Amino acid sequence: MIAILEAQQAGLLRIKNWLPNLVAGIIVGVVALPLAMAFAIASGVKPEQGLYTAMVAGAVVSIFGGSRLQIAGPTGAFIVILAGITAKFGISGLQIATLMAGVILMLMGFSRLGSIIKFIPAPVIVGFTSGIGVIIWVGQWKDFFGLPSVTGEHFHEKLWHLIQQFPNASLTTSALALCSLALVILTPKLPYMKKVPGPLVAMVFATLVVSVFHPEGVATIGSAFGGIPQKLPDFALPEFSFGQIVQLIGPAFTIAMLGAIESLLSAVVADGMAGTRHNSNQELIGQGLANIIAPLFGGFAATGAIARTATNIRNGGNSPLAGIIHSIVLLMILLFLAPLANNIPLCALAAILFVVAWNMSELPHFVEMVKKAPKTDTAILLITFLLTVFTDLVVAVNIGVILAAFSFMQRMAGAVEIQKHTASDLDKELQLIGHKHLPPQVLVYSIDGPLFFGAAETFQRALAQTNTEPKALILRLNHVPFMDFTALQSLEHVIHLLSRHNVTILLCEANKAVQQKLTKAGLIELLGQGHCFTTFDEALNYCELRFAEDSKKMVVNE
């Protein structure tokens, strides 16, 4: 309840702040109405289940989430994965997977993994959201154009079958859908209509047309689903078995990861618009709790909704009260206006999802990234996009993140510099610390960058291939922020290799974290306690004392 406590401390729950949150909550509730039903139908469940999800998840996230501005509910990002789960495991399987995802989200929050969004690169996020947008768009062709049902397990099969069915499109349904689409797009651009939700206008217009003219062949919620029950959702535990739980672990993790990304992105957007600061771990806990409770009341997966959250902020919402009011508005609509939903045409909801798909695709941003991003990032973007569309969202995100990680490691390995210093390179520094020259037969190497497994080979090769037979080799580690175990093993290998040639290795200027890792790995003991120094000056003094005879010879020669 961090968000509510922060709102109370800021004085946002006082009566004088009720009105703007009341207005914002009503507007968001009205905006959520058509979206909740459209997302539910596209996910393979009944339209009322979308309302149940929006009501329950919206209230729970507002009370227990980490952002006081977040509006939660069913979203377009989930459609692809939820529709697949519903088709394979049924509605009960979807609800079990949602409940499991809720538990995973809560565990992520309690484990303080709220910063997970930072580890998902932009090309991967844009790639899979654009891919989802394409899938949603194509998936709505059937209802938008009044096409017969098509079969096909994969995207390309469904696409081909839909194209083949176009000669059977319903002109009446298509015309009504195009009018609805025009209203969704143009309503916010009309004078005095900027604050009126376009999806609501389109839905009301299409419903009135169907109610008055009864056009033949136009599918409605009533004809497809038998209408929406005018009652509160029933509490029921989904029936499950151990075998189902095992089968649904993968889908549950997908829902949890997608929900975490979507909700935290929405919270970040809200912070940018309102100048607030959300608690990411508490947000995951709130989202997890919402996904545990929603299935118990007939709902399914929910997450933070960026569009509804932005609408909330634009209309004056500044506390969790707006999210709670949004849930109450949906409840009142369900209890008193449910019979009116019978004549809502599915083509109008498809038109709304066309716009949702366009917004999700982020086409301008996608094109800009292709033009301006480095070639590697562009490749990751396109690969993630194509895998999302033609294979599977989970595969796409996993491969996208792995490719991005490999790309990052390659860049980091290339950024690590292992430089050999000559006496002339160190002349000024030696004078500053009181040394006239570099001791004879002493090599100095400096390492700049993190020593991890990606750079271990470069490090080992650079130190092992010395062209001379020095008496000592000083490694300066002042610019090494960390070392991993692979780098420590490489260093151990170099120590053993050079010790066979009677070369003494001295380490200096390592930070505390690196020193601790060197000690834990046993390398300080292997080198000898006297061979690890805090400063470069101490290492030079050791060499001068150890190789005093050579120093005297050098002075005589001078």
JSON list of C-alpha atoms in Angstrom, two decimals, residues 19 72 88 126 137 270 273 299-300 387 400 445 476 484:
[
{"chain": "A", "resi": 19, "resn": "LEU", "atom": "CA", "xyz": [-13.16, 15.85, -7.52]},
{"chain": "A", "resi": 72, "resn": "ALA", "atom": "CA", "xyz": [-4.37, -1.81, -14.58]},
{"chain": "A", "resi": 88, "resn": "LYS", "atom": "CA", "xyz": [-4.69, -25.07, -26.03]},
{"chain": "A", "resi": 126, "resn": "VAL", "atom": "CA", "xyz": [10.22, -2.50, -29.83]},
{"chain": "A", "resi": 137, "resn": "TRP", "atom": "CA", "xyz": [-4.13, -6.46, -36.59]},
{"chain": "A", "resi": 270, "resn": "ALA", "atom": "CA", "xyz": [3.47, 7.87, -15.63]},
{"chain": "A", "resi": 273, "resn": "MET", "atom": "CA", "xyz": [4.19, 12.69, -17.30]},
{"chain": "A", "resi": 299, "resn": "GLY", "atom": "CA", "xyz": [-10.95, -12.69, -14.83]},
{"chain": "A", "resi": 300, "resn": "PHE", "atom": "CA", "xyz": [-7.63, -13.36, -16.51]},
{"chain": "A", "resi": 387, "resn": "LEU", "atom": "CA", "xyz": [10.31, -14.36, -34.53]},
{"chain": "A", "resi": 400, "resn": "GLY", "atom": "CA", "xyz": [16.39, -11.21, -28.64]},
{"chain": "A", "resi": 445, "resn": "TYR", "atom": "CA", "xyz": [50.96, -3.39, -17.92]},
{"chain": "A", "resi": 476, "resn": "ARG", "atom": "CA", "xyz": [48.10, -2.00, -12.64]},
{"chain": "A", "resi": 484, "resn": "ASP", "atom": "CA", "xyz": [34.75, -12.57, -12.90]}
]
